[in-house]
Coordinates of C-alpha atoms and ligand atoms in Angstrom, one line a residue:
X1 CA 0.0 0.0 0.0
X2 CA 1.2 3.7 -1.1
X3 CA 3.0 5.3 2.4
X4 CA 2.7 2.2 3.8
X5 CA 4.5 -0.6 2.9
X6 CA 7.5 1.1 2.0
X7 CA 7.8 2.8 5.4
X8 CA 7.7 -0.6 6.5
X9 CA 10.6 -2.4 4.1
X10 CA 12.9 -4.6 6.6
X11 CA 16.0 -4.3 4.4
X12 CA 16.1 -0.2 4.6
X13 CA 14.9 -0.8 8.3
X14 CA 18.9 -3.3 8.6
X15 CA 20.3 -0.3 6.9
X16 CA 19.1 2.3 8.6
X17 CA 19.8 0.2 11.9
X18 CA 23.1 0.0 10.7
X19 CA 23.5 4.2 10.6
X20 CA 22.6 4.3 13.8
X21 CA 24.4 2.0 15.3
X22 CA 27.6 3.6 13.7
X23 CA 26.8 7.3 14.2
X24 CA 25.9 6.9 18.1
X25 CA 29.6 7.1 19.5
X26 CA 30.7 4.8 22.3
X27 CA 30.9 6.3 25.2
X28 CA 27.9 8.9 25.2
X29 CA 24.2 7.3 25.5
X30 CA 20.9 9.5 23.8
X31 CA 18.0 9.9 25.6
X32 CA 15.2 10.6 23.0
X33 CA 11.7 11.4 23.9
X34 CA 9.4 10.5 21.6
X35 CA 6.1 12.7 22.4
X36 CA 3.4 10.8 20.8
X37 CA 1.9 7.7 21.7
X38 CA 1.8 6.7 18.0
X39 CA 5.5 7.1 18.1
X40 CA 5.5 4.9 21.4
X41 CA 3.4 2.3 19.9
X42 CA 5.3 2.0 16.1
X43 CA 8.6 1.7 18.9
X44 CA 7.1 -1.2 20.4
X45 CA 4.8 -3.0 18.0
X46 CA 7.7 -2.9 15.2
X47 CA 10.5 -4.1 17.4
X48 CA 12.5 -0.7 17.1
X49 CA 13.6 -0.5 20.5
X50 CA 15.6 -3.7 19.7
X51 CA 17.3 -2.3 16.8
X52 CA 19.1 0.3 18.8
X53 CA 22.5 0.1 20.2
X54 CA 22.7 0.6 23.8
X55 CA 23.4 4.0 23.9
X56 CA 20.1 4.9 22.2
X57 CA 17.3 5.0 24.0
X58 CA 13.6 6.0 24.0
X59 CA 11.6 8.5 26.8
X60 CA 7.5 8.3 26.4
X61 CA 6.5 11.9 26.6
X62 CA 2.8 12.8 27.1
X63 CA 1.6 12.8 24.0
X64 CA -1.3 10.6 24.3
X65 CA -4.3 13.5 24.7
X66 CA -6.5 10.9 26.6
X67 CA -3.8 10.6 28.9
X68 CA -3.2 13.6 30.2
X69 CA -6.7 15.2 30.7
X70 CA -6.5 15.7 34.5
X71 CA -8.7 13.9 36.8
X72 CA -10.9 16.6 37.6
X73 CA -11.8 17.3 33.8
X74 CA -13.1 13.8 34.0
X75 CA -15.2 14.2 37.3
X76 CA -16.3 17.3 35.0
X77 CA -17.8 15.5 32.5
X78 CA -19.2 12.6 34.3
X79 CA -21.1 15.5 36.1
X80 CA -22.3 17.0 33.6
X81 CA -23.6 13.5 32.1
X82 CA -25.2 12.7 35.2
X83 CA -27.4 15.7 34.6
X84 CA -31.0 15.6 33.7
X85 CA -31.8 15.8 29.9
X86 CA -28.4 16.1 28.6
X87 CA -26.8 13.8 26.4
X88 CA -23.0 13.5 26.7
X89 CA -20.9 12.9 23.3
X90 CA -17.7 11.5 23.3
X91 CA -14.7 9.4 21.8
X92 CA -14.6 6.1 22.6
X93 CA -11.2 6.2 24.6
X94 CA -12.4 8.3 27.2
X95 CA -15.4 5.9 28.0
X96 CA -13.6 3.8 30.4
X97 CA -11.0 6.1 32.1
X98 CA -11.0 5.7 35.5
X99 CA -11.6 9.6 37.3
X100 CA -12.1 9.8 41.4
X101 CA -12.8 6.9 42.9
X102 CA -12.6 4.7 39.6
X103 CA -15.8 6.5 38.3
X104 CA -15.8 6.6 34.6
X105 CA -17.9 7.7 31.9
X106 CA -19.1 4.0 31.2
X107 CA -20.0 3.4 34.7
X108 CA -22.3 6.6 34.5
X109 CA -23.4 5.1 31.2
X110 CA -24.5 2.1 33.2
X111 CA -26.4 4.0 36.0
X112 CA -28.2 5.4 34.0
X113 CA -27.1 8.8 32.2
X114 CA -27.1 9.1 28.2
X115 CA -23.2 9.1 26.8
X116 CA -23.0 8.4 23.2
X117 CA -19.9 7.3 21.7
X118 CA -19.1 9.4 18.4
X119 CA -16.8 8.9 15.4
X120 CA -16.6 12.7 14.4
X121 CA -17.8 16.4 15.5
X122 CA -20.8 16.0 12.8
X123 CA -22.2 13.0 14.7
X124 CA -22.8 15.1 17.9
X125 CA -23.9 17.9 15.7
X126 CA -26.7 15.5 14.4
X127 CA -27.7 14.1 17.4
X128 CA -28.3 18.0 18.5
X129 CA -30.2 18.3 15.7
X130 CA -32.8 15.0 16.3
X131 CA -33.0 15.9 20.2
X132 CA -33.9 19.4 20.1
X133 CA -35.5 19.1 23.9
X134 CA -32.2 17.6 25.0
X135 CA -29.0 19.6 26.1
X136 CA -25.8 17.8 23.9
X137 CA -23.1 18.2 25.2
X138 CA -19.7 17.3 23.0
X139 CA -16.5 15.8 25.4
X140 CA -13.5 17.8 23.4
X141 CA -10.0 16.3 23.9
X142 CA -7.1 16.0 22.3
X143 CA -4.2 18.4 20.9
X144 CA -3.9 20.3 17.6
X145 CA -5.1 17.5 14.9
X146 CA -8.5 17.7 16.8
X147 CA -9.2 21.2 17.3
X148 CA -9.9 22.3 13.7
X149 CA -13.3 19.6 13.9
X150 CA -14.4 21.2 17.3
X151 CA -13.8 24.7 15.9
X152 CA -16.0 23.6 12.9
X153 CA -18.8 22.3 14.9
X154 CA -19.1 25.3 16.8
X155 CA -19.3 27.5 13.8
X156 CA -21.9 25.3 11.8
X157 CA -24.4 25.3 15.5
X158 CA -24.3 28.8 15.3
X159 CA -24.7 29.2 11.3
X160 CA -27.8 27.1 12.2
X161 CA -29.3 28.2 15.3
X162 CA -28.7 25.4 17.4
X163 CA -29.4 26.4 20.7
X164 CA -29.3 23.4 22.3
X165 CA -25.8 22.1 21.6
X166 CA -22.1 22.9 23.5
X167 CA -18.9 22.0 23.8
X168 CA -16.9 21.1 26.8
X169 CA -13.4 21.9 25.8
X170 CA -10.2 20.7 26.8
X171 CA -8.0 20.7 23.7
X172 CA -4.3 20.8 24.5
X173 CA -1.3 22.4 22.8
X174 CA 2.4 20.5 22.3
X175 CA 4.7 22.9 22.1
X176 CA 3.5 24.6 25.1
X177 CA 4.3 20.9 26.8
X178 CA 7.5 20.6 25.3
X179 CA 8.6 23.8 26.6
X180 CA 7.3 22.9 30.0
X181 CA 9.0 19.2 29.9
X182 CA 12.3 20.9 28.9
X183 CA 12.2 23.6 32.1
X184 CA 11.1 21.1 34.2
X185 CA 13.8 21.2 37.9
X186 CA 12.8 17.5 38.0
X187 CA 14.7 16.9 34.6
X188 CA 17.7 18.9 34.9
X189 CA 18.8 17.8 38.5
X190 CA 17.9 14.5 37.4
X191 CA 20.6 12.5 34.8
X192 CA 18.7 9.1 34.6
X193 CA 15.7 11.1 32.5
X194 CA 17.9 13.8 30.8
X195 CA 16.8 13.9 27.3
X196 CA 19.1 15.0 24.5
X197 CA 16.8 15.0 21.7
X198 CA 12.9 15.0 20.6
X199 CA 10.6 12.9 18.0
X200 CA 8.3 15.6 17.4
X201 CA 4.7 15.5 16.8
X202 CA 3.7 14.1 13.0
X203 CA 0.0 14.4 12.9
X204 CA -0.6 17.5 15.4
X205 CA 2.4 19.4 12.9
X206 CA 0.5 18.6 9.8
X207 CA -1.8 21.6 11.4
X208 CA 0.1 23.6 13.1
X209 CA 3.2 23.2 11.3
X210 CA 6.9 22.5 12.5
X211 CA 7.7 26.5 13.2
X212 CA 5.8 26.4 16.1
X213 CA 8.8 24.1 18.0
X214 CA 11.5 26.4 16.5
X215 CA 12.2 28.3 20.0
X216 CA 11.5 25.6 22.4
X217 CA 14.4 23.8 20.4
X218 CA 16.6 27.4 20.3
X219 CA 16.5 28.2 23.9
X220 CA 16.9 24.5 25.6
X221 CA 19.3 23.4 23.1
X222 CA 17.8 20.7 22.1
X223 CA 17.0 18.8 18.5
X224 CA 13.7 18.0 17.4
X225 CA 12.6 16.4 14.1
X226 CA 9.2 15.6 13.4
X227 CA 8.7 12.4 12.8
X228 CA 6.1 10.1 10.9
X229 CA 4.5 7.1 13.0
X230 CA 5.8 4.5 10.7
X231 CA 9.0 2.0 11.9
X232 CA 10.9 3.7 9.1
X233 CA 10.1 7.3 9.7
X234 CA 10.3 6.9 13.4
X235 CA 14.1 5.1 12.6
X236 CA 15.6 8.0 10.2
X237 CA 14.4 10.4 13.0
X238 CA 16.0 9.3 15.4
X239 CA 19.2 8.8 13.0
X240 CA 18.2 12.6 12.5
X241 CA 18.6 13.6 16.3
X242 CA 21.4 11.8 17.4
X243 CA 23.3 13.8 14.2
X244 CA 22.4 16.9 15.4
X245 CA 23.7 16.1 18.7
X246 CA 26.9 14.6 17.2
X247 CA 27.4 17.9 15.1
X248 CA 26.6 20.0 18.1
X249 CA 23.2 21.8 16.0
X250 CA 20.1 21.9 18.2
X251 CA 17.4 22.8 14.7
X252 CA 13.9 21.4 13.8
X253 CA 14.1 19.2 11.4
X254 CA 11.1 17.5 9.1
X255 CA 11.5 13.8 8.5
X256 CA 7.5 13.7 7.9
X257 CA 7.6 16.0 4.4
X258 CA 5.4 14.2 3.1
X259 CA 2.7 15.5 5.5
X260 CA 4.3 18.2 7.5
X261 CA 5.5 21.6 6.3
X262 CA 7.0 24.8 7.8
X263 CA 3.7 26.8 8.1
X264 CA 0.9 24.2 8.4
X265 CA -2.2 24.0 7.0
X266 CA -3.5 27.7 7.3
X267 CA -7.3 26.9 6.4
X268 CA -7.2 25.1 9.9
X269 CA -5.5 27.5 12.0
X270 CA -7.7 30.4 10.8
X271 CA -10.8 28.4 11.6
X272 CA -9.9 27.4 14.9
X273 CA -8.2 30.8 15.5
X274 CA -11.5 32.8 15.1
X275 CA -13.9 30.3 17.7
X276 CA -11.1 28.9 20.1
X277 CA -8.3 31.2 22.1
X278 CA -5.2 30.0 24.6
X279 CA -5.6 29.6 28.0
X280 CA -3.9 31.0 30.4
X281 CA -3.3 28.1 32.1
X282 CA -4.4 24.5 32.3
X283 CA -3.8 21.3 34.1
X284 CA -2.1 18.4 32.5
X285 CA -1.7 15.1 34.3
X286 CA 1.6 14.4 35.2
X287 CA 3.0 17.9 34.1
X288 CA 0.5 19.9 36.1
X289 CA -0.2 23.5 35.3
X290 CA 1.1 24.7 32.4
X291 CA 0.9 27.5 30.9
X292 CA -1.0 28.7 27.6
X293 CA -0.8 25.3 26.9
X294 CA -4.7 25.0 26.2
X295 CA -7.6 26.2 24.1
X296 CA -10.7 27.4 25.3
X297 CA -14.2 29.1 23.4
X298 CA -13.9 32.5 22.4
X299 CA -16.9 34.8 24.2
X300 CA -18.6 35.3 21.1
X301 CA -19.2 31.9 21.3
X302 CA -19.7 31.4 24.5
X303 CA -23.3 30.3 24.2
X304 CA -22.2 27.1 22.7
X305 CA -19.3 26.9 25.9
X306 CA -20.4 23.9 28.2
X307 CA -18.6 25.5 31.0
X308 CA -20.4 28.5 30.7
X309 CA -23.6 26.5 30.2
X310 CA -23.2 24.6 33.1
X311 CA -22.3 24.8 36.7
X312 CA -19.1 22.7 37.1
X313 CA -18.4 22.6 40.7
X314 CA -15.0 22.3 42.0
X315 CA -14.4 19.3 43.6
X316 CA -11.8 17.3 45.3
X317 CA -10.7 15.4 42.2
X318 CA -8.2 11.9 43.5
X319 CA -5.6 10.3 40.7
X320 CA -5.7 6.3 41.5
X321 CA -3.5 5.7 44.2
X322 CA -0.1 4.1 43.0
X323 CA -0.6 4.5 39.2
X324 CA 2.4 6.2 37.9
X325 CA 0.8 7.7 34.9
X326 CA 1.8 11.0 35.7
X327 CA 5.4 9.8 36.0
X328 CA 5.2 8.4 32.7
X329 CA 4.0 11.0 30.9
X330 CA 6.9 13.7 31.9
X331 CA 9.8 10.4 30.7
X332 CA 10.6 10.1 34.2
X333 CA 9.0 6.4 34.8
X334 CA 8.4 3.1 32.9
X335 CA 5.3 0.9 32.2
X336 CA 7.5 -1.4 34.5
X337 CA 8.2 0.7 37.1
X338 CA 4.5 0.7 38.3
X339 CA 3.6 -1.9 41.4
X340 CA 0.3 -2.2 39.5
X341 CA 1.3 -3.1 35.5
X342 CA -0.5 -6.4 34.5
X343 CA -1.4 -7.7 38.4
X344 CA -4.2 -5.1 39.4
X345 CA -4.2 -3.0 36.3
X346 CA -4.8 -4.6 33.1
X347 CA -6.9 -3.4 29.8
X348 CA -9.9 -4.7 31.2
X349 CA -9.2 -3.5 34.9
X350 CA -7.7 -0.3 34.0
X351 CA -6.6 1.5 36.9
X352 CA -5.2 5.0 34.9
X353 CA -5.6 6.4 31.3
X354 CA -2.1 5.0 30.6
X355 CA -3.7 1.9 30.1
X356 CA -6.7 2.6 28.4
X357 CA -6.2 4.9 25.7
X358 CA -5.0 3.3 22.1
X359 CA -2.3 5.6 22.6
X360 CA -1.0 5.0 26.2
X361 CA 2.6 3.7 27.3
X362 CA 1.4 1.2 29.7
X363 CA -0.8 -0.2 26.8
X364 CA 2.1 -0.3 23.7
X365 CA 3.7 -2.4 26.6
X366 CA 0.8 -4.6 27.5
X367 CA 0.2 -5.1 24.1
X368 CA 3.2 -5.9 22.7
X369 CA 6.1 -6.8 25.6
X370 CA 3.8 -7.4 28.5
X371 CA 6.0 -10.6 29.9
X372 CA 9.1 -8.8 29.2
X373 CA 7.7 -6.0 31.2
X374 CA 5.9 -8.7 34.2
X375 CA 9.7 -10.3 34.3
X376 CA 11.3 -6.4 34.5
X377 CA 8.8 -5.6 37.3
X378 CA 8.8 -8.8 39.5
X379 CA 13.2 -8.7 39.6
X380 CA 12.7 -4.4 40.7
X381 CA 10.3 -5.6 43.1
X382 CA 12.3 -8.7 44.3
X383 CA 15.5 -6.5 44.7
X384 CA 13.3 -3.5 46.2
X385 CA 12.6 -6.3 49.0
X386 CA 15.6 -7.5 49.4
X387 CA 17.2 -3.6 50.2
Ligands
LIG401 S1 0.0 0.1 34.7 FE1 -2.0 1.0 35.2 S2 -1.8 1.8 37.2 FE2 0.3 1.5 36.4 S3 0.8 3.4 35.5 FE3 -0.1 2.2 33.9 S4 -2.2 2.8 33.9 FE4 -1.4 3.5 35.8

């Protein structure tokens, strides 16, 4: 298949194996975070991780956007599902994310409260359209790919008087994350997660473009190249990265051309600049508040704003206790280093989004080194008890 295949070819996969192996020089290691989950998941389910020397290794960033949506957001919309007449919309990964006290969408679902699964913005839109006595409510997440559909929505409501349809919004940005990550105290006091280099988004860049990283990578002094979600593009940019830090250059690079360019697509950003604006702050798990790293509705949309709409109380919002999600998703734990991977938290006892989302570290490794990761966690523990 066009793109695919030959992104997937195993005899360029040996040879670019082979680059690496000879640029990355004895005697210095590279710490690359790769920020998306898709980037975490190629790693894993193509074996990439074992075609690296040593020296090279991989840090899961929080690039997953079901992932890091904050506990509380979750109460949010649970509470505003549990509400009478309204109809919740929503992806399907968010459905069985465990918020305070394990509560998740699908367990409202189950007592009782109408949450709909959608495939797209236009399904929610519908569903407004064919309950015009119920209050719809869409469940926005994710980062820049997934803005430009929400901005859209909002702007065809309004274009036809729907008055009974909102958004509850809690799109993210990346390079406001990256920047965070990279002037984190935790990370530079800390050498065991120092990270040299970045695999920068592919998907969220074919929107907003690969400028928008360009002073993150400046000021910190550190590469990034955007890279594609295939084994091969994931490969050549990390070949990419440790070149840069070979040659001492600290640039953005595009490995993903065939997507990705400079500026972005324009259409997109215009649209979702004229109904969304940055927050001044917002709450990711694991990184905590960061910020202008959000979007929220501007006030001449405001009717169609769920958190204007609504009364969202503020409540005492509780992560699981001893999931180290948060860890993971600032690179400074493993799938493996958490007590709970594969004995009380599995895909169909998830105790943290980690594990949930299509996208999540602690899924790539159940799915695809799960007794490599049982054997890793039972020898930390087994030495941990023997200390
Ligand atoms: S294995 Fe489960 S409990 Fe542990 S970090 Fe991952 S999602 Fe959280």
């Amino acid at each position: 298949m066009k793109y695919i295949d030959e992104f997937r070819d195993r005899e360029l996969a040996k040879s670019i194996a082979a680059a690496i192996r000879q640029e990355a020089q004895a005697g210095r290691s590279y710490n690359i975070m790769e920020f998306c989950g898709g980037h975490t998941h190629a790693i894993f389910r193509y074996g990439v991780k074992d075609l690296m020397p040593d020296n090279v290794q991989f840090v899961h960033g929080p690039g997953c956007p079901v992932c890091v949506l904050p506990v509380r957001r979750l109460d949010d919309a649970v509470e505003i599902a549990e509400r009478h007449g309204v109809i919740l919309c929503t992806y399907g990964d968010m459905m069985r994310v465990p918020g305070t006290k394990q509560r998740s969408l699908i367990r409202a679902k189950a007592d009782g409260a109408d949450i709909r699964m959608i495939y797209s913005t236009m399904d929610a839109l519908k569903i407004a359209r064919n309950n015009p006595n119920r209050e719809v409510v869409f469940f926005a997440i994710g980062f820049e790919t997934t803005t430009p559909p929400t901005a859209v929505a909002i702007k065809k409501a309004r274009a036809e008087g729907l008055t009974n349809f909102s958004v509850f919004c809690n799109h993210v940005l990346t390079p406001a994350a990256i920047t965070h990550i990279l002037s984190s105290p935790e990370l530079a006091q800390s050498e065991a997660v120092r990270i040299d280099g970045f695999l920068g988004p592919s998907h969220v860049s074919s929107v907003i473009g690969s400028a928008p990283y360009e002073p993150a990578a400046a000021i910190f002094r550190k590469p990034v190249v955007i890279a594609g979600f295939e084994p091969l593009d994931v490969m050549q940019s990390a070949l990419m990265v440790i070149r840069q830090i070979n040659s001492g250059r600290h640039e953005v690079e595009n490995e993903y051309t065939r997507v990705v360019t400079r500026e972005g697509n324009s259409k997109a950003q215009a649209i979702v600049a004229e109904v969304l604006e940055v927050r001044e702050t917002f709450e990711w798990r694991g990184l905590g508040s960061v910020p202008d790293s959000a979007l929220k509705i501007r006030e001449v949309f405001a009717g169609f704003d769920a958190e204007k709409r609504f009364d969202i109380s503020a409540k005492q919002s509780r992560e699981v206790k001893s999931c180290e999600c948060p860890a993971i998703l600032r690179g400074v734990k493993k799938p493996s280093d958490c007590k709970l991977f594969g004995t009380v938290c599995t895909p169909d006892n998830p105790m943290g989004a980690c594990m949930v989302s299509s996208e999540g570290a602690c899924a790539a490794y159940w799915t695809y080194a799960r007794h490599q990761t049982l054997a890793e966690a039972s020898k930390k523990r087994g030495s941990e008890a023997a200390a």
